[in-house]
């Protein structure tokens, strides 16, 4: 049921062409926001339903400053402002111990998951400062809160997102720009499928371990994450900045 919880806000969602980002687009649109998806995928490759009737689409590579700057300036010029930025684009990186990771694999992971968050924040903040505030929501992970042996560099990248969030929250609080992070547990998407697609016994054991470690006993859905983002995007969370919203079925509670 829609109550206009983000009525009139202009929201940019990176990585919104599919998965968690697409569901965030649907929920924010249903609650009254004008949503613009910014994704590496070309618009013509994205199903028409992605984003649930979102207002706009820009092909953006979050690792490339020019691409980000041009898109954010264009979005602000087209829609008049940027009230909400959801830094959701992310890649899982290599499923390997640190000593086996190639430099180019490290560079790509940190370029998307860490530099991308910084670049989009940088170019959204320029507009938010001029308009008197905004809300930035950074997609970290439960893996940004705890360590783990399977994809160690992803933990490192998502941990960086957690602290970039807190530092930016402190930096921009006086300018009424709130910055919070969201930490999903295991959510059914293409990204999580890629982590369990590997037919090895280790991958099956990993998937089972994730489930066994989740007290509610099942994986989450993109919608579970989208409702957390909705709260942080809305003015209901006006006193909330620098926080980490964990949405994980209890994984990190035990
Ligand atoms: P997904 O792979 O389904 O979607 C990611 C989107 O990001 C894609 O549309 C892709 O095109 C886009 N993207 C990738 N690189 C990009 C770039 N350079 N520039 C612009 N867009 C780019 O992933 P998802 O599962 O929906 O994950 C979304 C976010 O949630 C990610 O940050 C991920 O790390 C995080 N997360 C996911 C889970 C999970 O279980 N699925 C758990 C915790 C955190």
CSV table of C-alpha atoms and ligand atoms in Angstrom, one decimal:
chain,number,residue,atom,x,y,z
A,1,UNK,CA,0.0,0.0,0.0
A,2,UNK,CA,1.5,3.3,-1.0
A,3,UNK,CA,1.3,6.3,1.3
A,4,UNK,CA,3.5,8.8,-0.5
A,5,UNK,CA,6.3,8.4,2.0
A,6,UNK,CA,8.8,9.9,-0.5
A,7,UNK,CA,6.3,12.0,-2.4
A,8,UNK,CA,8.0,14.7,-4.6
A,9,UNK,CA,11.6,13.5,-4.0
A,10,UNK,CA,14.0,12.9,-6.9
A,11,UNK,CA,16.0,9.7,-6.3
A,12,UNK,CA,18.9,8.3,-8.2
A,13,UNK,CA,19.6,4.6,-7.9
A,14,UNK,CA,22.9,3.2,-9.1
A,15,UNK,CA,22.8,-0.4,-10.3
A,16,UNK,CA,19.0,-0.1,-10.5
A,17,UNK,CA,18.6,-2.1,-13.7
A,18,UNK,CA,18.1,-5.4,-11.9
A,19,UNK,CA,18.2,-7.1,-8.5
A,20,UNK,CA,18.0,-5.1,-5.3
A,21,UNK,CA,18.3,-1.8,-7.1
A,22,UNK,CA,15.4,-2.5,-9.4
A,23,UNK,CA,13.2,-3.3,-6.5
A,24,UNK,CA,14.2,-0.1,-4.7
A,25,UNK,CA,13.2,1.7,-7.8
A,26,UNK,CA,9.7,0.1,-7.7
A,27,UNK,CA,9.2,0.8,-4.1
A,28,UNK,CA,10.3,4.4,-4.2
A,29,UNK,CA,8.3,5.1,-7.3
A,30,UNK,CA,5.2,3.6,-5.7
A,31,UNK,CA,5.8,5.8,-2.7
A,32,UNK,CA,5.8,9.0,-4.8
A,33,UNK,CA,9.4,9.6,-5.8
A,34,UNK,CA,10.7,10.5,-9.3
A,35,UNK,CA,13.3,7.7,-9.7
A,36,UNK,CA,16.2,7.8,-12.1
A,37,UNK,CA,18.2,4.6,-12.6
A,38,UNK,CA,21.9,4.9,-13.3
A,39,UNK,CA,23.4,1.6,-14.5
A,40,UNK,CA,26.2,0.3,-16.6
A,41,UNK,CA,23.7,-1.8,-18.6
A,42,UNK,CA,22.4,0.0,-21.8
A,43,UNK,CA,18.8,1.0,-21.5
A,44,UNK,CA,17.7,-1.2,-24.4
A,45,UNK,CA,19.1,-4.3,-22.6
A,46,UNK,CA,17.0,-3.7,-19.5
A,47,UNK,CA,13.5,-5.2,-19.2
A,48,UNK,CA,10.8,-2.6,-19.5
A,49,UNK,CA,9.5,-3.6,-16.0
A,50,UNK,CA,12.8,-2.9,-14.3
A,51,UNK,CA,12.4,-0.1,-11.9
A,52,UNK,CA,8.6,-0.4,-11.9
A,53,UNK,CA,7.8,2.6,-14.2
A,54,UNK,CA,10.7,4.7,-13.0
A,55,UNK,CA,10.9,8.2,-14.5
A,56,UNK,CA,14.4,8.0,-16.2
A,57,UNK,CA,17.3,5.9,-17.1
A,58,UNK,CA,21.0,7.0,-17.6
A,59,UNK,CA,23.7,4.6,-18.7
A,60,UNK,CA,26.5,5.3,-16.3
A,61,UNK,CA,29.7,3.6,-15.3
A,62,UNK,CA,30.2,4.5,-11.6
A,63,UNK,CA,33.9,3.9,-11.9
A,64,UNK,CA,34.3,6.7,-14.4
A,65,UNK,CA,34.2,10.3,-13.1
A,66,UNK,CA,33.3,11.9,-16.3
A,67,UNK,CA,30.4,9.4,-16.8
A,68,UNK,CA,29.1,10.1,-13.3
A,69,UNK,CA,29.5,13.9,-13.5
A,70,UNK,CA,27.7,14.2,-16.8
A,71,UNK,CA,24.9,12.0,-15.7
A,72,UNK,CA,24.3,13.7,-12.3
A,73,UNK,CA,24.5,17.2,-13.8
A,74,UNK,CA,22.0,16.1,-16.5
A,75,UNK,CA,19.7,14.5,-13.9
A,76,UNK,CA,19.7,17.6,-11.7
A,77,UNK,CA,19.1,19.8,-14.8
A,78,UNK,CA,16.2,17.6,-16.0
A,79,UNK,CA,14.5,17.0,-12.7
A,80,UNK,CA,15.5,20.1,-10.8
A,81,UNK,CA,17.2,18.5,-7.9
A,82,UNK,CA,18.6,15.3,-6.4
A,83,UNK,CA,17.1,14.5,-3.0
A,84,UNK,CA,18.1,10.9,-2.6
A,85,UNK,CA,21.1,8.9,-3.8
A,86,UNK,CA,21.1,5.1,-3.4
A,87,UNK,CA,24.7,3.9,-4.0
A,88,UNK,CA,23.6,0.3,-4.8
A,89,UNK,CA,25.8,-0.7,-7.8
A,90,UNK,CA,28.2,-3.4,-6.8
A,91,UNK,CA,30.1,-6.5,-7.9
A,92,UNK,CA,31.1,-9.5,-5.7
A,93,UNK,CA,34.7,-9.7,-6.9
A,94,UNK,CA,36.8,-12.9,-7.0
A,95,UNK,CA,35.9,-16.0,-4.9
A,96,UNK,CA,39.5,-16.6,-3.9
A,97,UNK,CA,41.8,-16.2,-1.0
A,98,UNK,CA,43.8,-12.9,-1.0
A,99,UNK,CA,47.1,-14.4,-2.2
A,100,UNK,CA,45.4,-15.8,-5.4
A,101,UNK,CA,43.7,-12.6,-6.4
A,102,UNK,CA,45.0,-10.8,-9.5
A,103,UNK,CA,45.7,-7.1,-9.3
A,104,UNK,CA,43.1,-6.3,-12.0
A,105,UNK,CA,40.5,-8.3,-10.1
A,106,UNK,CA,41.2,-6.2,-7.0
A,107,UNK,CA,41.1,-2.9,-9.0
A,108,UNK,CA,37.7,-3.7,-10.6
A,109,UNK,CA,36.1,-4.7,-7.3
A,110,UNK,CA,37.4,-1.6,-5.5
A,111,UNK,CA,36.6,0.6,-8.5
A,112,UNK,CA,32.9,-0.4,-8.5
A,113,UNK,CA,32.2,-1.0,-4.8
A,114,UNK,CA,34.3,1.8,-3.2
A,115,UNK,CA,35.4,4.4,-5.8
A,116,UNK,CA,31.9,4.2,-7.4
A,117,UNK,CA,30.3,5.1,-4.0
A,118,UNK,CA,32.7,8.0,-3.6
A,119,UNK,CA,32.3,9.4,-7.1
A,120,UNK,CA,28.5,9.3,-7.0
A,121,UNK,CA,28.5,10.8,-3.5
A,122,UNK,CA,30.8,13.6,-4.8
A,123,UNK,CA,28.6,14.5,-7.7
A,124,UNK,CA,25.3,14.2,-5.9
A,125,UNK,CA,26.6,16.2,-2.9
A,126,UNK,CA,27.5,19.2,-5.2
A,127,UNK,CA,23.8,19.4,-6.0
A,128,UNK,CA,22.5,18.6,-2.5
A,129,UNK,CA,24.6,21.4,-1.0
A,130,UNK,CA,23.0,23.9,-3.3
A,131,UNK,CA,19.4,22.8,-2.5
A,132,UNK,CA,19.7,22.5,1.3
A,133,UNK,CA,20.1,18.8,2.0
A,134,UNK,CA,19.5,15.2,0.9
A,135,UNK,CA,19.7,11.6,1.9
A,136,UNK,CA,22.5,9.2,0.7
A,137,UNK,CA,22.1,5.5,1.2
A,138,UNK,CA,25.1,3.3,0.7
A,139,UNK,CA,24.7,-0.4,0.0
A,140,UNK,CA,27.2,-2.3,2.1
A,141,UNK,CA,26.6,-5.9,3.2
A,142,UNK,CA,26.7,-8.1,6.3
A,143,UNK,CA,30.1,-8.8,4.9
A,144,UNK,CA,31.0,-5.2,5.6
A,145,UNK,CA,30.4,-6.0,9.3
A,146,UNK,CA,32.1,-9.4,9.8
A,147,UNK,CA,35.0,-11.2,8.1
A,148,UNK,CA,34.8,-14.4,6.1
A,149,UNK,CA,37.1,-16.8,4.2
A,150,UNK,CA,35.4,-17.1,0.9
A,151,UNK,CA,35.5,-13.6,-0.7
A,152,UNK,CA,37.8,-11.7,1.5
A,153,UNK,CA,38.3,-8.6,-0.7
A,154,UNK,CA,34.5,-8.1,-0.9
A,155,UNK,CA,34.4,-7.9,2.9
A,156,UNK,CA,37.2,-5.3,2.7
A,157,UNK,CA,35.4,-3.3,0.1
A,158,UNK,CA,32.0,-3.4,1.9
A,159,UNK,CA,33.8,-2.5,5.2
A,160,UNK,CA,35.2,0.6,3.5
A,161,UNK,CA,31.7,1.6,2.4
A,162,UNK,CA,30.5,1.3,6.0
A,163,UNK,CA,33.2,3.8,7.2
A,164,UNK,CA,32.9,6.1,4.2
A,165,UNK,CA,29.2,6.3,5.2
A,166,UNK,CA,30.0,7.4,8.8
A,167,UNK,CA,32.7,9.8,7.8
A,168,UNK,CA,30.5,11.5,5.2
A,169,UNK,CA,27.6,11.5,7.7
A,170,UNK,CA,29.8,13.5,10.1
A,171,UNK,CA,31.1,15.8,7.3
A,172,UNK,CA,27.7,16.7,5.8
A,173,UNK,CA,25.4,16.7,8.9
A,174,UNK,CA,25.5,20.5,9.2
A,175,UNK,CA,24.5,20.7,5.5
A,176,UNK,CA,21.4,18.5,6.3
A,177,UNK,CA,22.8,15.7,4.1
A,178,UNK,CA,22.2,12.4,5.9
A,179,UNK,CA,24.4,9.4,5.0
A,180,UNK,CA,23.5,5.9,6.1
A,181,UNK,CA,24.5,2.4,5.1
A,182,UNK,CA,22.3,-0.7,4.5
A,183,UNK,CA,23.7,-4.2,5.2
A,184,UNK,CA,21.7,-7.0,3.5
A,185,UNK,CA,22.2,-10.6,4.4
A,186,UNK,CA,21.7,-13.3,1.7
A,187,UNK,CA,19.2,-12.0,-0.9
A,188,UNK,CA,18.1,-13.9,-4.0
A,189,UNK,CA,19.5,-12.0,-7.0
A,190,UNK,CA,21.8,-12.5,-10.0
A,191,UNK,CA,24.8,-11.5,-7.8
A,192,UNK,CA,24.1,-14.0,-5.1
A,193,UNK,CA,23.3,-16.7,-7.7
A,194,UNK,CA,26.8,-16.1,-9.2
A,195,UNK,CA,28.3,-16.9,-5.8
A,196,UNK,CA,26.4,-20.2,-5.5
A,197,UNK,CA,26.4,-21.1,-9.3
A,198,UNK,CA,29.8,-22.8,-8.9
A,199,UNK,CA,29.0,-26.6,-8.9
A,200,UNK,CA,31.8,-27.4,-6.4
A,201,UNK,CA,31.0,-29.1,-3.0
A,202,UNK,CA,32.5,-26.0,-1.3
A,203,UNK,CA,29.9,-23.8,-3.0
A,204,UNK,CA,27.0,-26.0,-1.9
A,205,UNK,CA,28.4,-26.2,1.6
A,206,UNK,CA,28.7,-22.4,1.7
A,207,UNK,CA,25.1,-21.9,0.6
A,208,UNK,CA,23.9,-24.4,3.3
A,209,UNK,CA,26.1,-22.7,5.9
A,210,UNK,CA,24.6,-19.3,5.0
A,211,UNK,CA,21.1,-20.7,5.5
A,212,UNK,CA,22.0,-22.5,8.7
A,213,UNK,CA,23.4,-19.3,10.1
A,214,UNK,CA,20.3,-17.3,9.3
A,215,UNK,CA,17.9,-17.6,12.3
A,216,UNK,CA,14.8,-16.9,10.3
A,217,UNK,CA,15.7,-20.0,8.1
A,218,UNK,CA,15.4,-18.5,4.7
A,219,UNK,CA,17.0,-15.9,2.3
A,220,UNK,CA,15.7,-12.4,2.0
A,221,UNK,CA,14.1,-10.8,-1.0
A,222,UNK,CA,15.0,-7.5,-2.8
A,223,UNK,CA,11.8,-6.1,-1.4
A,224,UNK,CA,13.0,-6.7,2.2
A,225,UNK,CA,16.0,-4.4,1.4
A,226,UNK,CA,13.9,-1.8,-0.5
A,227,UNK,CA,11.7,-1.1,2.5
A,228,UNK,CA,14.8,-0.4,4.6
A,229,UNK,CA,16.0,2.0,1.9
A,230,UNK,CA,12.5,3.6,1.8
A,231,UNK,CA,12.7,4.5,5.5
A,232,UNK,CA,16.2,6.1,5.1
A,233,UNK,CA,15.1,8.0,2.0
A,234,UNK,CA,12.0,9.4,3.7
A,235,UNK,CA,11.8,12.2,6.2
A,236,UNK,CA,10.7,9.7,8.8
A,237,UNK,CA,14.5,9.1,9.3
A,238,UNK,CA,15.3,12.8,9.6
A,239,UNK,CA,17.3,12.3,12.9
A,240,UNK,CA,19.1,9.2,11.5
A,241,UNK,CA,22.6,9.7,10.0
A,242,UNK,CA,25.8,7.5,10.1
A,243,UNK,CA,23.8,4.5,11.1
A,244,UNK,CA,24.1,0.9,9.7
A,245,UNK,CA,20.7,-0.7,9.0
A,246,UNK,CA,21.2,-4.5,9.0
A,247,UNK,CA,18.6,-6.5,7.1
A,248,UNK,CA,19.7,-10.0,7.4
A,249,UNK,CA,17.2,-12.4,9.1
A,250,UNK,CA,19.3,-12.4,12.2
A,251,UNK,CA,22.6,-13.6,10.6
A,252,UNK,CA,24.8,-11.1,12.5
A,253,UNK,CA,22.7,-11.5,15.7
A,254,UNK,CA,24.1,-14.9,16.6
B,1,LIG,P1,23.1,-7.5,-9.2
B,1,LIG,O1,24.3,-8.1,-9.7
B,1,LIG,O2,21.8,-8.2,-9.4
B,1,LIG,O3,22.9,-6.0,-9.7
B,1,LIG,C1,24.0,-5.1,-9.7
B,1,LIG,C2,23.7,-4.0,-10.7
B,1,LIG,O4,24.9,-3.1,-10.6
B,1,LIG,C3,23.6,-4.4,-12.1
B,1,LIG,O5,22.4,-3.9,-12.7
B,1,LIG,C4,24.9,-4.0,-12.8
B,1,LIG,O6,24.7,-3.6,-14.2
B,1,LIG,C5,25.2,-2.7,-12.0
B,1,LIG,N1,26.6,-2.3,-12.1
B,1,LIG,C6,27.7,-3.1,-11.9
B,1,LIG,N2,28.8,-2.4,-12.2
B,1,LIG,C7,28.4,-1.2,-12.5
B,1,LIG,C8,29.1,0.0,-12.8
B,1,LIG,N3,30.5,0.0,-13.0
B,1,LIG,N4,28.4,1.1,-13.0
B,1,LIG,C9,27.1,1.2,-12.9
B,1,LIG,N5,26.3,0.1,-12.6
B,1,LIG,C10,27.0,-1.1,-12.4
B,1,LIG,O7,23.4,-7.3,-7.6
B,1,LIG,P2,22.4,-7.2,-6.3
B,1,LIG,O8,22.4,-8.6,-5.7
B,1,LIG,O9,21.1,-6.6,-6.7
B,1,LIG,O10,23.3,-6.3,-5.4
B,1,LIG,C11,23.0,-4.9,-5.3
B,1,LIG,C12,23.9,-4.4,-4.1
B,1,LIG,O11,23.6,-5.1,-2.9
B,1,LIG,C13,25.4,-4.6,-4.4
B,1,LIG,O12,26.1,-3.4,-3.9
B,1,LIG,C14,25.8,-5.8,-3.6
B,1,LIG,O13,27.1,-5.9,-3.2
B,1,LIG,C15,24.8,-5.6,-2.4
B,1,LIG,N6,24.5,-6.8,-1.6
B,1,LIG,C16,23.9,-7.9,-2.2
B,1,LIG,C17,23.6,-9.0,-1.5
B,1,LIG,C18,22.9,-10.2,-2.1
B,1,LIG,O14,22.8,-11.3,-1.4
B,1,LIG,N7,22.4,-10.1,-3.3
B,1,LIG,C19,23.9,-9.1,-0.1
B,1,LIG,C20,24.6,-8.0,0.4
B,1,LIG,C21,24.9,-6.9,-0.3
